[in-house]
Coordinates of C-alpha atoms and ligand atoms in Angstrom, one line a residue:
M1 CA -31.6 -41.4 55.6
T2 CA -30.7 -38.0 56.9
A3 CA -28.6 -37.4 53.8
T4 CA -31.5 -38.0 51.6
A5 CA -33.7 -35.8 53.8
T6 CA -31.2 -33.0 53.6
L7 CA -31.0 -33.3 49.8
R8 CA -34.7 -33.0 49.5
D9 CA -34.9 -30.1 51.8
S10 CA -35.1 -27.2 49.4
T11 CA -33.6 -24.8 52.0
R12 CA -30.3 -26.6 52.1
V13 CA -27.9 -26.6 49.2
D14 CA -25.9 -29.7 48.2
W15 CA -22.6 -27.9 48.2
R16 CA -20.7 -31.1 47.8
G17 CA -22.6 -32.0 44.7
L18 CA -21.9 -28.6 43.3
A19 CA -18.2 -28.9 44.2
W20 CA -17.9 -32.3 42.4
A21 CA -19.6 -31.0 39.3
Y22 CA -17.3 -27.9 39.3
L23 CA -14.2 -30.0 39.9
F24 CA -15.2 -32.2 37.0
F25 CA -15.4 -29.3 34.6
W26 CA -12.3 -27.5 36.0
Y27 CA -10.2 -30.7 35.6
F28 CA -10.0 -30.4 31.8
S29 CA -8.4 -26.9 32.0
G30 CA -6.9 -27.2 35.4
V31 CA -4.5 -30.1 35.0
T32 CA -2.6 -28.5 32.1
H33 CA -2.4 -25.2 34.0
V34 CA -1.2 -26.8 37.2
L35 CA 1.5 -28.6 35.3
L36 CA 2.5 -25.3 33.6
Q37 CA 2.7 -23.7 37.0
L38 CA 4.6 -26.5 38.6
S39 CA 7.2 -26.5 35.8
G40 CA 7.5 -22.8 36.2
T41 CA 6.7 -22.3 32.5
T42 CA 4.4 -19.4 32.9
G43 CA 2.7 -17.0 35.3
S44 CA -0.5 -17.7 37.2
Y45 CA -2.9 -15.7 35.0
G46 CA -3.9 -18.8 32.9
L47 CA -4.7 -20.9 36.0
R48 CA -6.7 -18.2 37.6
Q49 CA -8.7 -17.4 34.5
A50 CA -9.3 -21.1 33.8
T51 CA -10.5 -21.6 37.3
I52 CA -13.1 -18.7 36.9
A53 CA -14.1 -19.7 33.4
S54 CA -14.9 -23.3 34.5
F55 CA -17.9 -22.0 36.4
L56 CA -19.7 -21.5 33.1
W57 CA -20.5 -25.2 32.8
L58 CA -22.4 -25.2 36.0
I59 CA -25.2 -23.2 34.3
P60 CA -26.9 -26.0 32.4
L61 CA -26.6 -28.3 35.4
L62 CA -28.3 -25.7 37.7
L63 CA -31.1 -25.1 35.2
F64 CA -31.7 -28.8 34.3
P65 CA -30.7 -30.7 37.5
Q66 CA -32.7 -33.8 36.6
R67 CA -30.5 -34.2 33.5
A68 CA -27.2 -33.4 35.3
R69 CA -25.3 -36.5 34.4
P70 CA -26.0 -36.8 30.7
I71 CA -25.4 -33.0 30.3
A72 CA -22.2 -33.2 32.2
A73 CA -21.2 -36.3 30.1
G74 CA -21.8 -34.3 26.9
I75 CA -19.9 -31.2 27.9
G76 CA -17.2 -33.4 29.5
L77 CA -16.6 -35.3 26.3
V78 CA -16.1 -32.0 24.3
L79 CA -13.8 -30.6 27.0
W80 CA -11.9 -33.8 27.3
A81 CA -11.3 -33.9 23.5
F82 CA -10.0 -30.3 23.5
S83 CA -8.0 -30.8 26.6
L84 CA -6.1 -33.6 25.0
A85 CA -4.7 -31.1 22.5
S86 CA -3.5 -28.6 25.1
L87 CA -2.3 -31.3 27.5
G88 CA -0.6 -33.2 24.7
Y89 CA 1.0 -30.0 23.5
Y90 CA 2.3 -29.4 26.9
C91 CA 3.7 -32.9 27.3
I92 CA 5.5 -32.7 24.0
Y93 CA 6.6 -29.1 23.8
G94 CA 6.5 -28.1 27.5
Q95 CA 4.6 -25.0 26.5
E96 CA 1.1 -23.6 26.6
F97 CA -1.1 -24.0 23.5
S98 CA -1.7 -20.6 21.7
Q99 CA -2.8 -19.1 18.5
S100 CA 0.9 -18.9 17.5
V101 CA 0.8 -22.7 17.6
I102 CA -2.0 -22.7 15.1
F103 CA 0.0 -20.3 12.9
I104 CA 2.9 -22.7 13.0
M105 CA 0.7 -25.7 12.3
F106 CA -0.5 -24.0 9.1
E107 CA 2.9 -22.6 8.2
S108 CA 5.2 -25.5 8.6
N109 CA 5.0 -28.5 6.4
P110 CA 3.4 -31.7 7.8
A111 CA 6.5 -33.8 7.5
E112 CA 8.5 -31.4 9.7
A113 CA 5.7 -31.4 12.3
S114 CA 5.4 -35.2 12.4
E115 CA 9.2 -35.5 12.7
Y116 CA 9.1 -33.2 15.7
F117 CA 6.3 -35.2 17.2
A118 CA 8.2 -38.4 16.8
Q119 CA 11.2 -36.9 18.4
Y120 CA 9.4 -35.9 21.5
F121 CA 6.8 -38.6 21.8
A122 CA 7.6 -40.9 24.8
W123 CA 6.1 -44.2 25.9
W124 CA 4.9 -42.8 29.3
M125 CA 2.5 -40.5 27.4
V126 CA 0.1 -43.5 26.7
P127 CA -0.4 -44.5 30.3
A128 CA -0.5 -40.9 31.3
L129 CA -3.3 -40.3 28.8
L130 CA -5.2 -43.4 30.2
I131 CA -4.8 -42.2 33.8
Y132 CA -5.9 -38.7 32.8
S133 CA -9.0 -40.0 31.1
T134 CA -9.8 -42.5 33.9
V135 CA -9.7 -39.7 36.5
A136 CA -12.1 -37.7 34.3
W137 CA -14.5 -40.6 34.2
L138 CA -14.3 -41.1 38.0
L139 CA -15.0 -37.4 38.5
W140 CA -18.0 -37.7 36.2
R141 CA -19.4 -40.5 38.3
R142 CA -19.5 -38.1 41.2
V143 CA -21.7 -35.6 39.3
R144 CA -25.2 -35.7 40.7
P145 CA -28.3 -33.7 40.4
V146 CA -28.2 -30.6 42.6
H147 CA -31.8 -29.3 43.1
L148 CA -32.1 -25.7 43.9
S149 CA -35.3 -23.8 44.1
R150 CA -36.1 -22.1 40.7
R151 CA -35.3 -18.8 42.2
A152 CA -32.0 -19.8 43.7
A153 CA -31.0 -21.6 40.5
W154 CA -31.7 -18.5 38.4
I155 CA -29.9 -16.2 40.9
S156 CA -26.8 -18.5 40.7
V157 CA -26.9 -18.6 36.9
L158 CA -27.1 -14.8 36.8
L159 CA -24.3 -14.5 39.3
I160 CA -22.1 -16.8 37.2
A161 CA -23.0 -14.9 34.0
F162 CA -22.3 -11.6 35.8
S163 CA -18.9 -12.7 37.1
L164 CA -17.8 -14.0 33.7
L165 CA -19.2 -11.4 31.4
A166 CA -19.9 -8.1 33.3
F167 CA -17.4 -8.1 36.1
P168 CA -14.3 -8.0 33.8
Q169 CA -15.8 -4.8 32.2
I170 CA -15.4 -2.8 35.4
K171 CA -11.8 -2.0 34.6
N172 CA -12.8 -0.9 31.1
L173 CA -15.6 1.2 32.6
R174 CA -13.2 2.9 35.0
R175 CA -10.9 3.8 32.2
G176 CA -14.0 5.2 30.4
A177 CA -13.2 3.0 27.4
L178 CA -16.0 0.6 27.3
S179 CA -17.1 -0.4 23.8
A180 CA -18.7 -3.6 22.4
A181 CA -15.4 -4.5 20.7
L182 CA -13.3 -4.0 23.9
A183 CA -15.9 -5.8 26.0
A184 CA -15.7 -8.8 23.6
E185 CA -11.9 -8.7 23.6
T186 CA -11.8 -8.6 27.4
I187 CA -14.0 -11.6 27.7
Q188 CA -12.0 -13.5 25.0
T189 CA -8.8 -12.8 26.8
R190 CA -10.2 -14.0 30.1
M191 CA -11.9 -17.2 28.7
E192 CA -8.9 -18.1 26.5
P193 CA -6.9 -20.1 29.1
A194 CA -9.8 -22.6 29.5
V195 CA -10.8 -25.4 27.1
P196 CA -12.3 -25.3 24.6
W197 CA -11.8 -21.6 24.2
Q198 CA -8.0 -22.0 23.7
M199 CA -8.7 -23.5 20.3
V200 CA -11.8 -21.4 19.5
V201 CA -10.4 -18.1 20.5
G202 CA -6.9 -19.1 19.3
Y203 CA -8.3 -19.9 15.9
L204 CA -10.4 -16.7 15.7
Q205 CA -7.4 -14.6 16.7
Y206 CA -5.2 -16.4 14.3
Q207 CA -7.6 -15.6 11.5
E208 CA -7.9 -12.0 12.5
Q209 CA -4.2 -11.4 12.9
L210 CA -3.5 -13.3 9.7
A211 CA -5.8 -10.9 7.9
G212 CA -4.1 -7.9 9.5
M213 CA -0.7 -9.2 8.6
Q214 CA -1.8 -10.1 5.0
E215 CA -3.0 -6.5 4.6
L216 CA 0.3 -5.2 5.7
L217 CA 2.1 -7.6 3.4
D218 CA 0.0 -6.8 0.4
K219 CA 0.7 -3.1 0.9
N220 CA 4.4 -3.9 1.1
K221 CA 4.3 -6.0 -2.0
K222 CA 2.8 -3.1 -4.0
L223 CA 5.6 -0.7 -3.1
P224 CA 7.8 0.1 -6.1
P225 CA 11.4 -1.2 -5.8
I226 CA 14.1 1.1 -4.4
E227 CA 15.8 3.1 -7.1
N228 CA 19.5 3.2 -8.1
L229 CA 20.4 0.1 -6.0
V230 CA 24.0 -0.8 -6.2
D231 CA 25.6 -3.7 -4.4
P232 CA 29.4 -4.0 -4.6
N233 CA 29.3 -7.5 -3.0
N234 CA 28.2 -9.3 -6.1
G235 CA 30.5 -12.1 -7.3
Q236 CA 31.8 -13.4 -4.0
P237 CA 30.0 -15.3 -1.2
T238 CA 28.9 -12.8 1.5
S239 CA 26.9 -13.1 4.6
F240 CA 25.5 -10.4 6.7
V241 CA 23.9 -10.9 10.1
L242 CA 21.7 -8.6 12.1
V243 CA 21.1 -9.7 15.7
I244 CA 18.3 -7.7 17.4
G245 CA 18.3 -7.9 21.1
E246 CA 15.5 -7.2 23.5
S247 CA 15.2 -5.0 26.6
T248 CA 18.9 -5.0 27.2
N249 CA 20.2 -1.9 28.9
R250 CA 23.9 -1.5 28.1
Q251 CA 24.5 0.0 31.5
H252 CA 24.1 -3.5 32.9
M253 CA 26.8 -4.9 30.7
S254 CA 30.4 -5.2 31.9
L255 CA 31.3 -4.5 28.2
Y256 CA 30.1 -1.0 29.0
G257 CA 31.7 -0.7 32.4
Y258 CA 29.0 -2.3 34.7
A259 CA 30.5 -3.3 38.0
R260 CA 29.3 -6.9 37.8
K261 CA 30.9 -9.1 35.2
T262 CA 27.7 -9.7 33.2
T263 CA 29.2 -10.0 29.8
P264 CA 32.4 -12.1 30.2
K265 CA 32.1 -13.7 26.7
L266 CA 31.7 -10.4 24.9
D267 CA 34.5 -8.9 27.1
A268 CA 36.7 -11.7 25.9
L269 CA 35.8 -10.8 22.3
R270 CA 36.4 -7.1 22.9
T271 CA 39.4 -6.8 20.6
Q272 CA 37.4 -8.2 17.6
L273 CA 34.4 -5.8 18.2
T274 CA 33.7 -2.2 17.5
V275 CA 31.6 -1.2 20.5
F276 CA 29.5 2.0 20.2
N277 CA 28.9 3.9 23.4
Q278 CA 26.2 6.4 22.8
V279 CA 23.5 4.6 20.8
I280 CA 19.9 4.8 22.0
G281 CA 16.6 3.3 20.8
P282 CA 14.0 6.0 19.9
R283 CA 11.1 4.4 21.8
P284 CA 10.9 2.0 24.7
Y285 CA 8.8 -0.6 22.8
T286 CA 9.9 -3.4 20.4
I287 CA 7.5 -2.8 17.5
E288 CA 7.7 0.9 17.6
V289 CA 11.5 0.7 17.5
L290 CA 11.7 -1.8 14.7
Q291 CA 9.2 0.1 12.6
Q292 CA 11.9 2.8 12.5
A293 CA 15.1 0.8 12.7
L294 CA 14.2 -1.5 9.8
T295 CA 12.7 1.1 7.5
F296 CA 13.1 4.8 6.5
A297 CA 10.7 5.9 9.2
D298 CA 12.1 7.9 12.1
Q299 CA 10.8 10.0 15.0
E300 CA 10.1 12.9 12.6
N301 CA 8.5 10.7 9.8
P302 CA 7.0 7.9 11.8
D303 CA 4.7 6.7 9.0
L304 CA 7.2 5.9 6.3
Y305 CA 7.4 2.3 7.4
L306 CA 4.3 1.6 5.4
S307 CA 5.0 3.6 2.3
T308 CA 8.7 3.0 1.6
P309 CA 10.7 -0.2 1.1
S310 CA 12.1 -1.8 4.2
L311 CA 15.6 -3.0 4.9
M312 CA 14.3 -6.5 4.3
N313 CA 12.9 -5.5 0.9
I314 CA 16.1 -3.8 -0.1
M315 CA 18.3 -6.8 0.9
K316 CA 16.0 -9.1 -1.1
Q317 CA 16.1 -6.7 -4.1
A318 CA 19.9 -6.7 -3.9
G319 CA 19.8 -10.4 -4.4
Y320 CA 20.4 -11.7 -0.9
K321 CA 18.7 -14.8 0.3
T322 CA 17.0 -13.6 3.4
F323 CA 16.3 -15.5 6.7
W324 CA 14.4 -14.4 9.8
I325 CA 15.0 -16.5 12.9
T326 CA 13.0 -15.4 15.9
N327 CA 12.5 -16.4 19.5
Q328 CA 9.8 -13.8 19.9
Q329 CA 6.1 -14.6 19.7
T330 CA 4.5 -14.5 16.3
M331 CA 0.8 -14.5 16.2
T332 CA -0.2 -12.1 19.0
K333 CA -2.1 -8.9 18.3
R334 CA 1.0 -6.9 19.2
N335 CA 3.4 -8.9 17.1
T336 CA 1.5 -8.9 13.8
M337 CA 3.9 -6.1 12.6
L338 CA 6.9 -8.2 13.5
T339 CA 5.5 -11.2 11.7
N340 CA 4.8 -9.0 8.7
F341 CA 8.5 -8.0 8.7
S342 CA 9.6 -11.6 8.9
Q343 CA 7.3 -12.5 6.1
Q344 CA 9.1 -10.0 3.9
M345 CA 12.1 -12.4 4.0
D346 CA 12.5 -15.6 2.0
E347 CA 12.6 -18.0 5.0
Q348 CA 11.3 -17.8 8.5
I349 CA 12.1 -19.8 11.6
Y350 CA 9.7 -19.2 14.4
L351 CA 10.8 -20.7 17.7
N352 CA 8.5 -19.2 20.3
H353 CA 4.8 -20.2 20.4
S354 CA 3.9 -19.2 23.9
R355 CA 0.6 -17.5 24.5
E356 CA 2.0 -15.2 27.1
Q357 CA 5.2 -13.2 26.8
N358 CA 5.8 -14.0 30.4
S359 CA 6.8 -17.5 29.7
R360 CA 10.0 -19.5 29.8
A361 CA 11.8 -19.4 26.5
Y362 CA 15.6 -19.4 26.2
D363 CA 17.3 -17.7 23.4
D364 CA 19.9 -20.4 22.8
N365 CA 17.3 -22.2 20.7
V366 CA 18.3 -19.8 17.9
L367 CA 21.8 -21.2 17.7
E368 CA 21.0 -24.4 15.8
P369 CA 18.8 -22.8 13.2
F370 CA 21.4 -20.1 12.8
Q371 CA 24.0 -22.7 12.1
Q372 CA 21.8 -24.4 9.5
V373 CA 20.9 -21.2 7.8
L374 CA 24.6 -20.3 7.5
A375 CA 25.2 -23.6 5.7
D376 CA 22.6 -22.6 3.0
P377 CA 24.3 -22.7 -0.4
A378 CA 23.0 -19.3 -1.4
E379 CA 25.9 -17.0 -2.4
K380 CA 24.6 -13.9 -0.7
K381 CA 22.9 -14.2 2.6
F382 CA 21.2 -11.8 5.0
I383 CA 20.1 -13.3 8.3
V384 CA 18.1 -11.5 11.0
V385 CA 18.1 -13.1 14.5
H386 CA 15.5 -11.7 16.8
L387 CA 16.1 -12.6 20.4
L388 CA 13.9 -12.4 23.5
G389 CA 16.9 -11.1 25.3
T390 CA 16.3 -9.8 28.7
H391 CA 12.6 -9.2 28.4
M392 CA 10.4 -9.5 31.5
K393 CA 10.0 -11.8 33.3
Y394 CA 13.7 -11.9 33.8
E395 CA 13.7 -15.2 35.6
Y396 CA 12.3 -16.9 32.5
R397 CA 15.2 -15.8 30.3
F398 CA 18.1 -17.9 31.6
P399 CA 18.5 -21.5 32.6
P400 CA 19.2 -22.3 36.3
E401 CA 23.0 -22.7 35.7
F402 CA 23.2 -19.0 34.7
A403 CA 21.8 -17.9 38.1
H404 CA 25.2 -16.5 38.9
F405 CA 24.3 -13.3 40.7
N406 CA 22.5 -14.2 44.0
D407 CA 23.4 -11.6 46.5
R408 CA 24.0 -7.8 46.8
S409 CA 27.6 -7.9 45.7
G410 CA 28.4 -5.3 43.1
L411 CA 25.1 -3.4 43.7
A412 CA 24.8 0.1 44.9
E413 CA 24.1 0.7 48.6
W414 CA 20.8 2.3 48.1
V415 CA 19.3 -0.8 46.5
T416 CA 16.5 -2.1 48.8
E417 CA 16.2 -5.8 49.9
E418 CA 13.1 -6.3 47.6
Q419 CA 14.9 -4.9 44.6
V420 CA 18.0 -7.1 44.9
P421 CA 16.4 -10.4 43.6
V422 CA 14.9 -8.4 40.6
I423 CA 18.2 -6.9 39.7
N424 CA 19.9 -10.2 40.2
N425 CA 17.5 -11.9 37.8
Y426 CA 18.0 -9.1 35.2
D427 CA 21.8 -9.4 35.5
N428 CA 21.6 -13.2 35.1
A429 CA 19.5 -12.6 32.0
V430 CA 22.1 -10.3 30.7
L431 CA 24.7 -12.9 31.5
F432 CA 22.8 -15.5 29.4
N433 CA 22.2 -13.0 26.7
D434 CA 26.0 -12.4 26.6
Q435 CA 26.5 -16.2 26.1
V436 CA 23.9 -16.3 23.2
V437 CA 25.3 -13.2 21.4
A438 CA 28.9 -14.4 21.8
R439 CA 27.9 -17.9 20.5
L440 CA 26.3 -16.3 17.5
I441 CA 29.5 -14.5 16.7
D442 CA 31.6 -17.7 17.3
I443 CA 29.3 -19.7 15.0
F444 CA 29.5 -17.0 12.4
A445 CA 33.2 -16.7 12.7
A446 CA 33.7 -20.5 12.4
T447 CA 32.0 -20.6 9.0
E448 CA 34.8 -18.3 7.8
A449 CA 32.1 -16.2 6.2
H450 CA 33.0 -13.1 4.3
G451 CA 30.9 -10.4 6.0
L452 CA 29.9 -8.8 9.3
L453 CA 27.5 -9.0 12.2
V454 CA 25.7 -6.2 13.9
Y455 CA 24.1 -6.5 17.4
F456 CA 21.9 -3.9 19.1
S457 CA 19.0 -4.1 21.5
D458 CA 15.6 -2.6 20.5
H459 CA 15.5 -0.5 23.7
G460 CA 16.8 -0.6 27.2
E461 CA 15.1 -1.4 30.5
D462 CA 15.1 0.5 33.8
V463 CA 15.7 -2.0 36.6
F464 CA 15.6 0.5 39.5
D465 CA 18.5 2.3 37.9
S466 CA 17.2 5.9 37.8
P467 CA 17.2 8.5 40.4
G468 CA 14.4 7.8 42.8
H469 CA 15.2 4.1 42.1
K470 CA 11.6 3.1 41.9
V471 CA 11.2 2.5 38.2
L472 CA 11.0 -1.0 36.8
G473 CA 10.7 -1.6 33.1
R474 CA 9.7 1.1 30.6
N475 CA 7.3 4.0 30.5
E476 CA 7.4 6.4 27.6
G477 CA 5.5 9.0 29.6
R478 CA 8.4 9.1 32.1
P479 CA 11.5 8.5 30.1
T480 CA 14.8 7.6 31.8
E481 CA 18.1 7.0 30.2
P482 CA 18.2 3.2 31.1
M483 CA 15.0 2.7 29.0
Y484 CA 16.8 3.9 25.9
A485 CA 20.5 3.1 26.4
V486 CA 21.3 0.1 24.2
P487 CA 24.4 -1.9 23.3
F488 CA 25.4 -1.5 19.7
L489 CA 28.4 -3.5 18.3
I490 CA 29.9 -4.7 15.1
W491 CA 31.9 -7.8 14.4
E492 CA 33.7 -8.1 11.0
S493 CA 35.4 -11.1 9.6
E494 CA 39.1 -10.9 9.0
D495 CA 38.9 -10.9 5.2
W496 CA 36.1 -8.5 5.2
K497 CA 38.3 -6.1 7.2
E498 CA 41.1 -6.6 4.8
A499 CA 38.9 -5.9 1.8
H500 CA 37.3 -2.9 3.5
P501 CA 40.0 -1.3 5.6
R502 CA 38.5 1.6 7.7
D503 CA 38.9 2.7 11.2
L504 CA 35.4 2.4 12.8
S505 CA 36.9 3.1 16.3
A506 CA 36.9 6.8 15.4
F507 CA 33.1 6.8 15.5
V508 CA 32.3 4.9 18.7
D509 CA 31.4 8.0 20.8
R510 CA 28.9 9.4 18.3
P511 CA 25.5 10.0 19.8
Y512 CA 23.1 8.1 17.6
Q513 CA 19.6 6.6 17.5
T514 CA 18.7 3.4 15.8
S515 CA 15.8 5.1 13.9
H516 CA 18.4 5.8 11.3
F517 CA 19.9 2.4 11.3
I518 CA 19.0 1.6 7.7
H519 CA 21.6 4.2 6.6
T520 CA 24.3 2.7 8.9
W521 CA 23.6 -0.8 7.7
A522 CA 23.7 0.2 4.0
D523 CA 27.0 2.1 4.6
L524 CA 28.5 -0.8 6.5
I525 CA 27.9 -3.4 3.8
G526 CA 28.5 -1.0 0.9
L527 CA 24.9 -0.7 -0.5
R528 CA 23.9 2.5 -2.2
F529 CA 20.3 3.5 -3.2
A530 CA 18.1 6.5 -3.7
G531 CA 17.3 7.9 -0.2
F532 CA 20.6 6.8 1.4
D533 CA 21.7 9.6 3.6
P534 CA 25.4 9.4 4.7
S535 CA 24.8 12.1 7.3
K536 CA 22.5 9.5 9.1
S537 CA 25.1 6.8 9.0
L538 CA 27.0 6.1 12.3
V539 CA 30.0 5.0 10.3
N540 CA 30.3 7.8 7.7
S541 CA 32.6 10.7 7.7
A542 CA 29.7 12.9 6.6
F543 CA 27.8 11.9 9.8
K544 CA 25.9 14.8 11.3
E545 CA 25.0 14.9 15.0
R546 CA 21.2 15.3 15.5
P547 CA 18.9 15.5 18.5
L548 CA 18.2 12.1 20.1
L549 CA 14.4 12.4 20.0
V550 CA 12.6 10.0 22.3
G551 CA 8.8 9.9 23.0
D552 CA 5.7 9.2 21.0
P553 CA 5.9 10.9 17.6
A554 CA 2.1 10.9 17.4
S555 CA 2.3 13.8 19.8
P556 CA 5.3 15.8 18.5
K557 CA 5.2 18.1 21.4
G558 CA 6.0 15.1 23.5
L559 CA 9.4 14.5 21.8
I560 CA 12.3 15.3 23.9
D561 CA 16.1 15.3 23.2
L562 CA 17.6 12.7 25.3
H563 CA 21.0 13.8 24.2
T564 CA 21.0 16.7 26.6
R565 CA 20.5 14.2 29.4
L566 CA 23.3 11.8 28.5
P567 CA 26.2 12.0 30.9
A568 CA 29.6 12.9 29.5
Q569 CA 31.7 9.9 28.5
Q570 CA 34.4 8.8 30.9
Ligands
ZN601 ZN1 11.4 -4.7 23.1

């Protein structure tokens, strides 16, 4: 009796009723996010945002309390249906649904997709689905009308709308960068982790990014072919492999003298490698580096990547069958350029469909596709393997059995207690990266392919390495050497060496930046074309030393010569 009395008393709020209704709506996004958290697949952003976004559905219930149950049932059915997709995707792939998944769905052929589904489908998924749906139904039965005074109801609705729509804009306002487009984007980003927005936003973003990529591709297709192209490799089976690493600072590799043994596999291969000691990336960001490394663009001519043929175009024009295997994300706003590059190739294998870059994804999943591609019957092959390398978060880059560095051993004395686990995670990521790169070399060598493999990282990473020891990651505004110092090495097959005898070891101490990589690559494999500049080739006797310009070329005054900062070689 008292309970009913309380309910009817308009001054008291039925918090329990509200809580049950909220829990019901939260359930459809929350379960998947809790599972993602428990399995350590991704950071907590998605769970937090889904928790906030679920308040949205309380609005109709507050405004029309007498119809609470049918309204909740209608919304619940939609959320349930959408949640099955994200939960199902998690159960099968162990990852979060994203627009990259939509991209893959439209890109890959249905037979492949259903094969994959069959491979991962397990019997327990059926009872799990039933339990999941039953719990939803039980929660719905708890939903009851919550009567607030009109005034209180409207205030609550406005509060929810404010916290979902206006509150996120405060950061934009503070930056003085508030525009309608940015406001919409901010809301999209925040709502995306919740059902049904994952699919809705995912699909919209997919469409948008696809259009952006298509525009880039169309532009690229209209470029005239490179002139005077000569390839001496015709007539015999030849394979060339370019492995692009990620965020790997060579100063953390024992191959380059790091105190910890972080690269035992490459150390063991040392005698088969040519290891270059003074190569840097021009910029501390993936896309900006590859825009230069894979085209004629450089720090002084940063826009050439759109108006001249790329390395991919040239290899294709020279008659190579071209493959792009990547463990990087595909359909994110940032990565449209990368996907455009990959689409300039004949075949693409996309292995990373996470929504957030801060998600678990191990690079060893490139190995099997690499093996398959090497077995392709095409006579001339060019394969790009793009790794996730040692990108943040470091602990997501290596499986537990590679957690080899767990204490302070091998670290400098000034490293603080809080920095130790971060450095350890980074070094463990380097250790796993060593395994992956060495395996790629082993697999390539085992095919007895005639050709060579080049590995370099896009840029480095400062893991409390620089003076002051407070820097983590990369910041173009405050450049430090570790952000740019990359590994650069070449492996050549025996018969390639026999056919092309030359002493690369004479060049290993040349200061060089990967902006001019297209010339080095051409030189290494013997290609010649209009625009080839031997003075920009790391392996040419006509090589000319240049300033190692780092910084944002959009503000030329900001370019500095890192060369003057490099320490003398031991
Ligand atoms: Zn990068």
